[in-house]
mmCIF file of C-alpha atoms in Angstrom:
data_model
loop_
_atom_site.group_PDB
_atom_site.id
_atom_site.type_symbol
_atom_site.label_atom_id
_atom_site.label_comp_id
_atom_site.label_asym_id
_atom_site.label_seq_id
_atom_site.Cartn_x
_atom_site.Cartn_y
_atom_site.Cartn_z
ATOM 1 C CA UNK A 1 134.222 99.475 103.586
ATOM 2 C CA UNK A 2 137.477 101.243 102.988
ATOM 3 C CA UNK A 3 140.632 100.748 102.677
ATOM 4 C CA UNK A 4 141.776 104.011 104.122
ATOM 5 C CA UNK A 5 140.381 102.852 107.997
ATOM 6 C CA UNK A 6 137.820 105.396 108.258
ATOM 7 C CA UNK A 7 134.399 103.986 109.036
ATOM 8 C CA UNK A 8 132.105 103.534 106.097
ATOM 9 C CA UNK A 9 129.570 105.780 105.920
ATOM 10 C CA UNK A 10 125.785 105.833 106.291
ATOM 11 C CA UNK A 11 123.412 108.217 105.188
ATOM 12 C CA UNK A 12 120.132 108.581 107.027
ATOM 13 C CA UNK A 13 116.988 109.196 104.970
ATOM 14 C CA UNK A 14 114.830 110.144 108.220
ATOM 15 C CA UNK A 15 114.421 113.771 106.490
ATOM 16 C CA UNK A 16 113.821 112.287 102.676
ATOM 17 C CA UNK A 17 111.463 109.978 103.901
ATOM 18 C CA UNK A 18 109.455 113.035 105.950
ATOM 19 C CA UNK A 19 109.275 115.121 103.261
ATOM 20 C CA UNK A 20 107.900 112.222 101.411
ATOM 21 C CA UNK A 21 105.121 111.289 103.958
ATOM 22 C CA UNK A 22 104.078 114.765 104.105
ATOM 23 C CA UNK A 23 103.732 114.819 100.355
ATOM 24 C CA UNK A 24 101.833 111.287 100.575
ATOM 25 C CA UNK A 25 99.473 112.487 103.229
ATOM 26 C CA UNK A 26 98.651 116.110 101.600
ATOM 27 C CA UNK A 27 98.208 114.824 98.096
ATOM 28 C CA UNK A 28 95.827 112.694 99.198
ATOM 29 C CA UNK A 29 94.380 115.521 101.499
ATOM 30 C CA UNK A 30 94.036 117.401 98.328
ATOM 31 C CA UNK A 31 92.854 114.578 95.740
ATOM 32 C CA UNK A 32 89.896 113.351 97.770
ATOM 33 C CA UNK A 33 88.378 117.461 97.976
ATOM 34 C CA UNK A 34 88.805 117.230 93.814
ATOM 35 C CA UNK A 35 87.637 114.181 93.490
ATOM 36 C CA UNK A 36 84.593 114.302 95.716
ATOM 37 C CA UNK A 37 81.290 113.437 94.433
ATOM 38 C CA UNK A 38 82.744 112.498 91.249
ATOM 39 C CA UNK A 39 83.043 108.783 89.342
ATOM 40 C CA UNK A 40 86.519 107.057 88.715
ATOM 41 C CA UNK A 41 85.991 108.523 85.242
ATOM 42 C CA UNK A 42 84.901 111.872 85.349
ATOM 43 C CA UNK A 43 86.398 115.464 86.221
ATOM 44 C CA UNK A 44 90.113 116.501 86.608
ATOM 45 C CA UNK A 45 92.798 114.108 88.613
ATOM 46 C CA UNK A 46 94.799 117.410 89.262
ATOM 47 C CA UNK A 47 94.995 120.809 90.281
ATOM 48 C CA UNK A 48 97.305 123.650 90.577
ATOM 49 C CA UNK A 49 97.369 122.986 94.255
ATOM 50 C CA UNK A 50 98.484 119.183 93.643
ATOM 51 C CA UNK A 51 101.038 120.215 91.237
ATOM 52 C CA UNK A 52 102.788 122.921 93.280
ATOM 53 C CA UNK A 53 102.523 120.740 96.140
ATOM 54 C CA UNK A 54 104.384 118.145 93.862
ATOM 55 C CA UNK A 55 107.157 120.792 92.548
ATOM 56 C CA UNK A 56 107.671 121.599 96.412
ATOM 57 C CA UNK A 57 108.493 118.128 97.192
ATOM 58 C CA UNK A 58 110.714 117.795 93.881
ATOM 59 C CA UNK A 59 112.924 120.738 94.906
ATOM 60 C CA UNK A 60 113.000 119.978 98.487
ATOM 61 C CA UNK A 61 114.351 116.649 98.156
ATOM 62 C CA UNK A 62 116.616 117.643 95.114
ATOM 63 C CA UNK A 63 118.067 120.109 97.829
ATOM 64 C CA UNK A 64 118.544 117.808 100.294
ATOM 65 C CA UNK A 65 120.392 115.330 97.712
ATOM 66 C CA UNK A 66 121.954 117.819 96.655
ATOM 67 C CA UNK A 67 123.804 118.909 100.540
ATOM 68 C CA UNK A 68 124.080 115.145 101.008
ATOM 69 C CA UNK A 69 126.108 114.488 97.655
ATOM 70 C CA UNK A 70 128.201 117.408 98.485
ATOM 71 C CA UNK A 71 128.811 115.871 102.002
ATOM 72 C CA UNK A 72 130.396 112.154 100.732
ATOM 73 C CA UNK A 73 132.224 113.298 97.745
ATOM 74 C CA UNK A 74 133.831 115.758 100.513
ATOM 75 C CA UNK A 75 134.890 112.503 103.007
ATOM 76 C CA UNK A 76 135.449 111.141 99.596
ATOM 77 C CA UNK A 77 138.002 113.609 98.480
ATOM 78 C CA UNK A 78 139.540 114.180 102.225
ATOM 79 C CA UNK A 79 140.239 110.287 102.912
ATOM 80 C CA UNK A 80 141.417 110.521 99.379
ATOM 81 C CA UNK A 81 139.517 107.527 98.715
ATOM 82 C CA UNK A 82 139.280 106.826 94.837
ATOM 83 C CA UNK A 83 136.815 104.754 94.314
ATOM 84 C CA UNK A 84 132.701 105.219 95.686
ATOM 85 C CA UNK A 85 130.285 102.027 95.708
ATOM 86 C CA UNK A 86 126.979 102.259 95.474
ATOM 87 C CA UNK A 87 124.270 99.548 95.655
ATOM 88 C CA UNK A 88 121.464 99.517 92.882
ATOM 89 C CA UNK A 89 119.887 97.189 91.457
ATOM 90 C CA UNK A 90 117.359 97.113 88.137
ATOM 91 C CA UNK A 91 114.271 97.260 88.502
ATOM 92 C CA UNK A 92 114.507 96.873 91.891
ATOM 93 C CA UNK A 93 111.042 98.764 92.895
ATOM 94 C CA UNK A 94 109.180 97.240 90.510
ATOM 95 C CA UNK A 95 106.089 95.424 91.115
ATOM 96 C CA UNK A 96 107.331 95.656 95.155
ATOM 97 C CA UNK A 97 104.902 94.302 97.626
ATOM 98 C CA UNK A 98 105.684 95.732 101.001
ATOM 99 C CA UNK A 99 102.297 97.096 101.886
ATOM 100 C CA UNK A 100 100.774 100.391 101.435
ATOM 101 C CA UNK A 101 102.949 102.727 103.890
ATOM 102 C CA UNK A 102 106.440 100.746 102.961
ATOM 103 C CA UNK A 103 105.760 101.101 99.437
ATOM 104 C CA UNK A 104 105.159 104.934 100.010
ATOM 105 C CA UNK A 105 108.064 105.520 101.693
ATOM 106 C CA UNK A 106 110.496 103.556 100.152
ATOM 107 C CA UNK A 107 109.246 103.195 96.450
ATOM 108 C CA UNK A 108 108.314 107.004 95.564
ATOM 109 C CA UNK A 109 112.229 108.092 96.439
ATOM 110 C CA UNK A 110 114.304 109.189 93.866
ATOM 111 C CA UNK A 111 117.182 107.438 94.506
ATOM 112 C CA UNK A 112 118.922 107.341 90.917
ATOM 113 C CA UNK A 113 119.054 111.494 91.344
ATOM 114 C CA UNK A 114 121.103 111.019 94.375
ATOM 115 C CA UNK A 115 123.176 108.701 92.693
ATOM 116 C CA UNK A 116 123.567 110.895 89.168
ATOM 117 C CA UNK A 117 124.611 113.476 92.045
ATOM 118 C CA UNK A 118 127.097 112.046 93.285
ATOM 119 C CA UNK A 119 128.784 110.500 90.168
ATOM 120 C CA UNK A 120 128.198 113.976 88.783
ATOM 121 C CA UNK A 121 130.415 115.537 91.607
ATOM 122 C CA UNK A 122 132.738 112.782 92.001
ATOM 123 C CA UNK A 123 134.237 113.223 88.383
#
């Protein structure tokens, strides 16, 4: 809500939460080869292939935050709204119980980097 009339705005995380899946569904891709054969307690839990597949993800989605930052503190700026409210609560993913695939894709997203983005920007 503003009180400059322009329509609030919404963000879609359709891309975020794609790039997230893909990560979900190739880490586990990749930890069931390692970890084949093995007991819960023995061998490695990572490779070099997890953890560039995890650095890929980071920087993706950091670049993605990143354009989408950019994009409100623009409308911000252009409305010459002063003021930009975002939702968070604490601990707000914690101990979350929405089943396996809703937890995935809504519990693994950093959204306290988008938000130290745009607070970043805004000042």
């Amino acid at each position: 809500v503003t009180n400059t009339g322009m329509k609030p705005v919404l963000v879609k995380g359709k891309h975020v939460k794609s790039i997230n899946q893909y990560y979900n569904k190739m880490k586990s891709h990749f930890t069931s080869i390692l970890r084949n054969g093995k007991q819960t307690n023995e061998g490695p839990f990572t490779s070099k292939r997890i953890e560039k597949l995890h650095q890929k993800r980071y920087l993706k989605i950091k670049d993605v935050f990143h354009k989408v930052s950019h994009h409100i503190v623009k409308l911000a700026q252009e409305e010459e709204v002063c003021k930009i409210v975002i939702g968070q609560n604490k601990s707000w993913k914690q101990e979350t119980n929405m089943g396996k695939r809703n937890n995935q894709s809504f519990c693994h997203l950093p959204h306290s980097l988008l938000i130290q983005m745009i607070t970043y920007k805004a000042n």
